[in-house]
CSV table of C-alpha atoms in Angstrom, one decimal:
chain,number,residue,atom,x,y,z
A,160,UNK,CA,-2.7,-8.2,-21.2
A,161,UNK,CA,-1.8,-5.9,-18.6
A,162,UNK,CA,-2.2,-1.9,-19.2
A,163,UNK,CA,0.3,0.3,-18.0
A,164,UNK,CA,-1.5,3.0,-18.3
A,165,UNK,CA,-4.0,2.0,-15.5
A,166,UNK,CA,-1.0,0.5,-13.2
A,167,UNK,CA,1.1,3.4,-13.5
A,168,UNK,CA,-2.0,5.7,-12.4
A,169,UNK,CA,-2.6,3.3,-9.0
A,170,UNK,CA,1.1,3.5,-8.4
A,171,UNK,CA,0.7,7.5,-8.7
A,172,UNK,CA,-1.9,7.1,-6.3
A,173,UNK,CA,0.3,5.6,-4.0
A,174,UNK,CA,2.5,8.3,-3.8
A,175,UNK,CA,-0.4,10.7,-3.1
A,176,UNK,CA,-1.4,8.7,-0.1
A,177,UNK,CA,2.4,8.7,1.5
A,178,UNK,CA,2.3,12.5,1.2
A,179,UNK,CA,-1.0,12.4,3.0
A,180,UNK,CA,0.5,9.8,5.4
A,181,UNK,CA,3.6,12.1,5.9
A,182,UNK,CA,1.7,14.9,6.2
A,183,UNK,CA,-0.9,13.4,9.0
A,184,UNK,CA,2.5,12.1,11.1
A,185,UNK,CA,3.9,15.8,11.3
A,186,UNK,CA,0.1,16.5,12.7
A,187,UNK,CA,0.6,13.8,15.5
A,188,UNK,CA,4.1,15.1,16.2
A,189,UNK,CA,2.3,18.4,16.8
A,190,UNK,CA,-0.5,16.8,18.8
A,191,UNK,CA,1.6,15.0,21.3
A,192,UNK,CA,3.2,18.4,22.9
A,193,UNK,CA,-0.7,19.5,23.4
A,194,UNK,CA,-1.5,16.6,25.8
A,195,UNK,CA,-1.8,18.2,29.2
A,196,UNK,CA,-1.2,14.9,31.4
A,197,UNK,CA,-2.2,15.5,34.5
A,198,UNK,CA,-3.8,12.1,35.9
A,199,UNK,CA,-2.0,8.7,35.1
A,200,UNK,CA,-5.1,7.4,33.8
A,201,UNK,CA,-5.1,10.5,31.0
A,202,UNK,CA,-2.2,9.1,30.8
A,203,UNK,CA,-2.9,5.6,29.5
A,204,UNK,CA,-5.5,7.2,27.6
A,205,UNK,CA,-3.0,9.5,25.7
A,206,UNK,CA,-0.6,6.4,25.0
A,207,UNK,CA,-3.7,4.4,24.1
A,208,UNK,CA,-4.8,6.8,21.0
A,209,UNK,CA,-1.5,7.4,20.2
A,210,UNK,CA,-0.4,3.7,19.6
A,211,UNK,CA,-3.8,3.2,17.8
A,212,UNK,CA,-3.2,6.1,15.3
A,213,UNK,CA,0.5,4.9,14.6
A,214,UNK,CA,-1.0,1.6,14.0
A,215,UNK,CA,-3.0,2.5,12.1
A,216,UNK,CA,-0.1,4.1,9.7
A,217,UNK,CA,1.7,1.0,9.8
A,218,UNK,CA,-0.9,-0.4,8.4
A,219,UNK,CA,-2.0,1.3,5.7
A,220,UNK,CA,2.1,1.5,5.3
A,221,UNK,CA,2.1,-2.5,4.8
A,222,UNK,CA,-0.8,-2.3,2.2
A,223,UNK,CA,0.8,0.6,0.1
A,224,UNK,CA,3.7,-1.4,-0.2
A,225,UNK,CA,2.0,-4.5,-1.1
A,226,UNK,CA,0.2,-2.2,-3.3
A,227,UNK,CA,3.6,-0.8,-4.9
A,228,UNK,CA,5.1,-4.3,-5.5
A,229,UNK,CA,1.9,-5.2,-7.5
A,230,UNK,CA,1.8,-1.9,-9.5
A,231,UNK,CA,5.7,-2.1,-10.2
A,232,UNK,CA,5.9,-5.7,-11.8
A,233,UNK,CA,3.4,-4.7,-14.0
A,234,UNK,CA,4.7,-1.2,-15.1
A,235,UNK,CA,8.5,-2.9,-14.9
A,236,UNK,CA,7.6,-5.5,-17.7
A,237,UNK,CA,5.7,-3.8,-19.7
A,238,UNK,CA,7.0,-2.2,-22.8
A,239,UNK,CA,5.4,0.9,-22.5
A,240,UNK,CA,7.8,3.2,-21.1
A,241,UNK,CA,4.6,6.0,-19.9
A,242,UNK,CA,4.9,5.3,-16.6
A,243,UNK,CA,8.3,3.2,-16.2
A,244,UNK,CA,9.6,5.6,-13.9
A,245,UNK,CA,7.1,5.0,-11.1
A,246,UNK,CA,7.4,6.6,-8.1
A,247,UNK,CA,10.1,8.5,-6.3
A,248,UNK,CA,10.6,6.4,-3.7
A,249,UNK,CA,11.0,7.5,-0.2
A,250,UNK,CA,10.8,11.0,0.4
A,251,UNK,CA,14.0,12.2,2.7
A,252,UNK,CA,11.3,13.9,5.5
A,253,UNK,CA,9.9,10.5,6.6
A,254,UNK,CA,12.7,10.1,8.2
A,255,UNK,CA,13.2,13.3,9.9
A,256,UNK,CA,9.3,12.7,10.8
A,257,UNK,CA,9.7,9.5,12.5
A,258,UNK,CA,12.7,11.2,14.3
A,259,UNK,CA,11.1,14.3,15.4
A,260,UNK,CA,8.2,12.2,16.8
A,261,UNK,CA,10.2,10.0,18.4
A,262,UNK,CA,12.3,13.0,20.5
A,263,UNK,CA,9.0,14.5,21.4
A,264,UNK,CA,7.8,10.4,23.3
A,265,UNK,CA,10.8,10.6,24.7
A,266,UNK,CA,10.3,14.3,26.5
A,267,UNK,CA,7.1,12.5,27.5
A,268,UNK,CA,6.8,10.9,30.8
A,269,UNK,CA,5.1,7.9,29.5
A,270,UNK,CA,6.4,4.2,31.2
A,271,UNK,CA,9.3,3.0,29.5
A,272,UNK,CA,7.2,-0.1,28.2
A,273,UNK,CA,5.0,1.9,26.5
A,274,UNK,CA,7.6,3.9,25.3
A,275,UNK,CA,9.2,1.2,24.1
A,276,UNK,CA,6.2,-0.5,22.4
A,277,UNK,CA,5.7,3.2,20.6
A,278,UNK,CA,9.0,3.2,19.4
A,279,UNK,CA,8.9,-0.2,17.8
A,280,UNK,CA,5.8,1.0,15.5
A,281,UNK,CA,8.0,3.8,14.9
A,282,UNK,CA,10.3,1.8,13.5
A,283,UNK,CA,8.1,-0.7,11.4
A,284,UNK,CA,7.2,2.2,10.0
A,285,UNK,CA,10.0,3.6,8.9
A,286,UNK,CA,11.5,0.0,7.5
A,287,UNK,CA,7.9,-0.7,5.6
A,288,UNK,CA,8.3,2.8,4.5
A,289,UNK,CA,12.4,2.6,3.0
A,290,UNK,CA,12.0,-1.1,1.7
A,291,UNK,CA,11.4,-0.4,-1.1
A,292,UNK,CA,14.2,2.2,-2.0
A,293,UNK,CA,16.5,-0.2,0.2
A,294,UNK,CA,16.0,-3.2,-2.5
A,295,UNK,CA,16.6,-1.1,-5.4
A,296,UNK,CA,19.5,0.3,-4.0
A,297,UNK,CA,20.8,-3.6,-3.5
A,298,UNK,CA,19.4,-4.5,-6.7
A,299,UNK,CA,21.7,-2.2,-8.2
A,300,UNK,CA,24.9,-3.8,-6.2
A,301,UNK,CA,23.7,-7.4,-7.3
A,302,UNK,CA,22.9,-8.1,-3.9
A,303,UNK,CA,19.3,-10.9,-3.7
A,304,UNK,CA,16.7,-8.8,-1.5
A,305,UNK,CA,15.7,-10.3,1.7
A,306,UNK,CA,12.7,-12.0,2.0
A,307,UNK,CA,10.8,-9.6,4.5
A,308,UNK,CA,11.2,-5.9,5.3
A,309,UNK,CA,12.1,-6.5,9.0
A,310,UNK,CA,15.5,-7.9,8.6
A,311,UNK,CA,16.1,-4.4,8.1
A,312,UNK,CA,15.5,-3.2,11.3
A,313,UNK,CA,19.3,-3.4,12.4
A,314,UNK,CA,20.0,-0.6,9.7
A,315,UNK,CA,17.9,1.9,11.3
A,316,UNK,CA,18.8,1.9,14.9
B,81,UNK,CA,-42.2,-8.9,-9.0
B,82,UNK,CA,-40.4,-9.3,-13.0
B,83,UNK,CA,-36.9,-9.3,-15.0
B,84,UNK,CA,-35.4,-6.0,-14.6
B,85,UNK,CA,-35.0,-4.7,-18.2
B,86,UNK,CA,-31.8,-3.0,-18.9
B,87,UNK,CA,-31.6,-0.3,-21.6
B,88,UNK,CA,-29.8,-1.0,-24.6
B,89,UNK,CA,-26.3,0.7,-24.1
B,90,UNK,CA,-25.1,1.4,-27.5
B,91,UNK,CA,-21.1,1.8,-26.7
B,92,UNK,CA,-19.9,-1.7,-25.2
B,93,UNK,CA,-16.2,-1.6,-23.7
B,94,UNK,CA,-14.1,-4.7,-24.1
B,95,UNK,CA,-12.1,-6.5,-21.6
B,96,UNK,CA,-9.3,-4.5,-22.5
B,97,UNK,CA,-10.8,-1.2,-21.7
B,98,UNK,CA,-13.0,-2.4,-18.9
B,99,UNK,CA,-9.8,-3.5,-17.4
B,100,UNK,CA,-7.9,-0.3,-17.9
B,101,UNK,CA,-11.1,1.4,-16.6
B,102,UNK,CA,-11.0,-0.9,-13.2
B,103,UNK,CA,-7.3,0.2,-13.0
B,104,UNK,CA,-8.1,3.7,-13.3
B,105,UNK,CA,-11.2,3.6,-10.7
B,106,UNK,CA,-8.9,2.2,-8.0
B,107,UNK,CA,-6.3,5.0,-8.6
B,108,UNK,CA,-9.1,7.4,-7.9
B,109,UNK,CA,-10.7,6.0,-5.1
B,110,UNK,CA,-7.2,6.0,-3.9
B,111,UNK,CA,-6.9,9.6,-4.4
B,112,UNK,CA,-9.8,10.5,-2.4
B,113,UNK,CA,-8.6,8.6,0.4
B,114,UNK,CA,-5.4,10.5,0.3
B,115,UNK,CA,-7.3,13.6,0.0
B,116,UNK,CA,-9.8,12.1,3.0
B,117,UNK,CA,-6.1,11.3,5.3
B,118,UNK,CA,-5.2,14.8,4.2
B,119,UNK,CA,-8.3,16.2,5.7
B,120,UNK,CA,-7.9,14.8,9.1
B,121,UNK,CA,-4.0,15.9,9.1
B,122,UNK,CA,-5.4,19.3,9.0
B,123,UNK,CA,-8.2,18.5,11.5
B,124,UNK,CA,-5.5,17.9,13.9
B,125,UNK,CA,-3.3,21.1,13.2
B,126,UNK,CA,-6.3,22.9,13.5
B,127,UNK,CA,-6.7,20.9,16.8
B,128,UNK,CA,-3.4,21.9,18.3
B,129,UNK,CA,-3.7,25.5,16.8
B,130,UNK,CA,-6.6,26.3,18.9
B,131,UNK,CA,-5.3,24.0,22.4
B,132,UNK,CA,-2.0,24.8,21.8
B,133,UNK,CA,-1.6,28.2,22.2
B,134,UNK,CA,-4.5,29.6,24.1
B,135,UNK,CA,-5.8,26.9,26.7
B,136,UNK,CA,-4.5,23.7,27.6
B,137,UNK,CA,-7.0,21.1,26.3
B,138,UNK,CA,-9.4,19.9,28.4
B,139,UNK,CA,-9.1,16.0,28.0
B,140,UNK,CA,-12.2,14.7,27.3
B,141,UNK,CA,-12.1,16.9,24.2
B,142,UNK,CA,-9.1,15.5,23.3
B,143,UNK,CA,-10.3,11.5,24.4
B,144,UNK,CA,-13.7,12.2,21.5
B,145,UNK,CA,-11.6,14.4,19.5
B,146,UNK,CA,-9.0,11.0,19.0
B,147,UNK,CA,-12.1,8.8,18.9
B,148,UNK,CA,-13.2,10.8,15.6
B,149,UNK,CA,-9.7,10.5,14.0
B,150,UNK,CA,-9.2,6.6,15.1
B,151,UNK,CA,-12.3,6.2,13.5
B,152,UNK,CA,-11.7,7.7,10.2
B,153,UNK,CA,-8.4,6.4,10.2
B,154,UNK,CA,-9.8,2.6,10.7
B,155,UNK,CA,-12.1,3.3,7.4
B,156,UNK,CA,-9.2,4.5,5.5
B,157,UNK,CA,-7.1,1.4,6.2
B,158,UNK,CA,-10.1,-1.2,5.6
B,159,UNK,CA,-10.7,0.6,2.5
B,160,UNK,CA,-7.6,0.6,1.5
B,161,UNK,CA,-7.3,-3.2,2.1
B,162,UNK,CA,-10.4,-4.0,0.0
B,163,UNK,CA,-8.8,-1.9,-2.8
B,164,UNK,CA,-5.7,-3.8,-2.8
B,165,UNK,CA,-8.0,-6.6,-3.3
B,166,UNK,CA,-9.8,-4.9,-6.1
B,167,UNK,CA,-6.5,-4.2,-7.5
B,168,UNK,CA,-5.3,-8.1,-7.5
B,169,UNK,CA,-8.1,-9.6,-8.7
B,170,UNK,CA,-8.0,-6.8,-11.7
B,171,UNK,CA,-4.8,-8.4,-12.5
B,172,UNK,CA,-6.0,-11.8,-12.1
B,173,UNK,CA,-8.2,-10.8,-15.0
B,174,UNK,CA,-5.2,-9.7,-17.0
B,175,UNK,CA,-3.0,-11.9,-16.5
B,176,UNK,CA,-5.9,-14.8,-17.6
B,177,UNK,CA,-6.6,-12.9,-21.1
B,178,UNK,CA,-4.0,-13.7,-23.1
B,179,UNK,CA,-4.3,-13.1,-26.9
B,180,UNK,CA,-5.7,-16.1,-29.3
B,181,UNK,CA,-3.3,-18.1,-31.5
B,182,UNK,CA,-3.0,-16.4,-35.0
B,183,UNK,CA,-3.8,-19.3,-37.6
B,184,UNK,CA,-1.1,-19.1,-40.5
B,185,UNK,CA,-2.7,-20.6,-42.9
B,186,UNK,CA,-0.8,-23.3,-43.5
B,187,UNK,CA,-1.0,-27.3,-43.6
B,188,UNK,CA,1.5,-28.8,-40.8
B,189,UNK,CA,4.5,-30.4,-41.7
B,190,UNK,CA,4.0,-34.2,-42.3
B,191,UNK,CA,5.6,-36.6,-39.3
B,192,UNK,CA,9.3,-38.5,-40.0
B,193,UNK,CA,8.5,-41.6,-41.3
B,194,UNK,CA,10.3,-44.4,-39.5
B,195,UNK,CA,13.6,-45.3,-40.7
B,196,UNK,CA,13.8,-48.9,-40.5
B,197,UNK,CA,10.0,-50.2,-41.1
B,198,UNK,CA,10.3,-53.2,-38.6
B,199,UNK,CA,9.2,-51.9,-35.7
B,200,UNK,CA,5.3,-51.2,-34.0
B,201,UNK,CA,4.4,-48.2,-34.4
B,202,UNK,CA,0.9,-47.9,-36.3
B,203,UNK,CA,2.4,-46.3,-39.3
B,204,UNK,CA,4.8,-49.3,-39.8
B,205,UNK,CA,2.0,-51.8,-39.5
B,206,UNK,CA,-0.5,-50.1,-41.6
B,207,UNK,CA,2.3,-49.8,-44.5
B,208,UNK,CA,3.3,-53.7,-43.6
B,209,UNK,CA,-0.8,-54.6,-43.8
């Protein structure tokens, strides 16, 4: 017996929590122009935090998806149509987010492997965050979703 | 050291309701930690408001000032994996409550007798007997 009612409201939830994410990533993009960088151990300091934070929204990323995929089977076969429509998906500024951050690394004099490293949790973040929409989208051309979000990675680079 | 005694509660919720009710817990909780993320988003805009255009930042600031938001950001994610959790095991519960089988009332249809009368079967022998 499954409720919609209550599934619909933690799927609702997980829409609030995106904004919050999306708004807390335009924060860091602000933050990283502040670092002053003077010393190359500041330096490795300044990537440190910076990986951990991204990390950190990769990961809570990975659970609100998991989270979504529960919610959605639920709301999708029930016959209550309250909360059918679920959530709107990927918002069109996570993208220009991810983007913007990404310019402002690479204005940065940080080593290229570090770089690097930042740019592929940049990425995972963007394919965790898109899955979703992507296998609706292929749903609707009758194509079988992948098994895993990262095949995607191609698509974005 | 005795039982704890537990008032009587005079408005009982069944596992329908407590369900919806665990459902609607996690939303909130999940609300507050949007509201918590929120929070530090603006605790870093109000970071880079005040190095950004005035002073450059002197670093150690900035070193305990990303401590603070790595921490908060940690407890965010593990509680957001423990409500996931809460959230699957909720379902567990729903998904294992299915509703009873209506009785209709009705006797059930006697078996087909066995055509030819020869063979083993119990019926056969108790008719042959």
């Amino acid at each position: 017996m499954s409720s919609p009612l209550g599934e619909g409201a933690s799927l609702h939830s997980v829409n609030d929590v995106e904004q919050a994410m999306l708004r807390f990533l335009q924060a860091m993009d602000e933050l990283i122009a502040v670092y002053p960088m003077q010393k190359e151990e500041d330096r490795q300091q300044e990537v440190f935090y910076l990986h951990a934070h991204l990390h950190h929204m990769l990961q809570l990323q990975k659970l609100l998806l998991q989270k979504k995929k529960t919610c959605r089977y639920f709301v999708e076969n029930s016959s209550t149509p309250l909360f059918s429509a679920g959530s709107q998906g990927v918002q069109p500024d996570f993208k220009k987010v991810i983007r913007s951050i990404k310019t402002s690394i690479l204005l940065k004099h940080y080593p290229l492997e570090e770089k690097r490293k930042l740019f592929s949790v940049l990425d995972d973040l963007l394919v965790h965050h898109t899955y979703e929409r992507r296998i609706r989208l292929l749903k609707d051309e009758g194509v079988q979703s992948p098994s895993r979000p990262l095949m995607y990675i191609q698509t974005f680079q | 050291m005795g039982m704890p005694t537990i008032p009587k509660q005079p408005f009982r919720p069944d596992l329908c309701k407590t369900i919806i009710d665990l459902l609607e817990s996690i939303a909130l909780e999940e609300v507050a930690l949007s509201h918590l993320l929120n929070a530090e988003a603006e605790k870093v805009q109000a970071f880079v408001c005040k190095y950004g255009s005035d002073c450059e930042a002197d670093f150690n600031d900035l070193i305990s000032f990303n401590q603070s938001v790595n921490s908060t950001l940690n407890s965010v994610v593990m509680k957001e994996f423990l409500l996931l959790q809460k959230l699957e095991t909720t379902l567990q519960i729903a998904d294992v409550k299915k509703p009873p089988r209506k009785f209709h009332g009705k006797k059930c249809p006697p078996k087909p007798s066995c055509p030819s009368k020869t063979c083993d079967c119990p019926d056969c022998r108790k008719e042959r007997e």
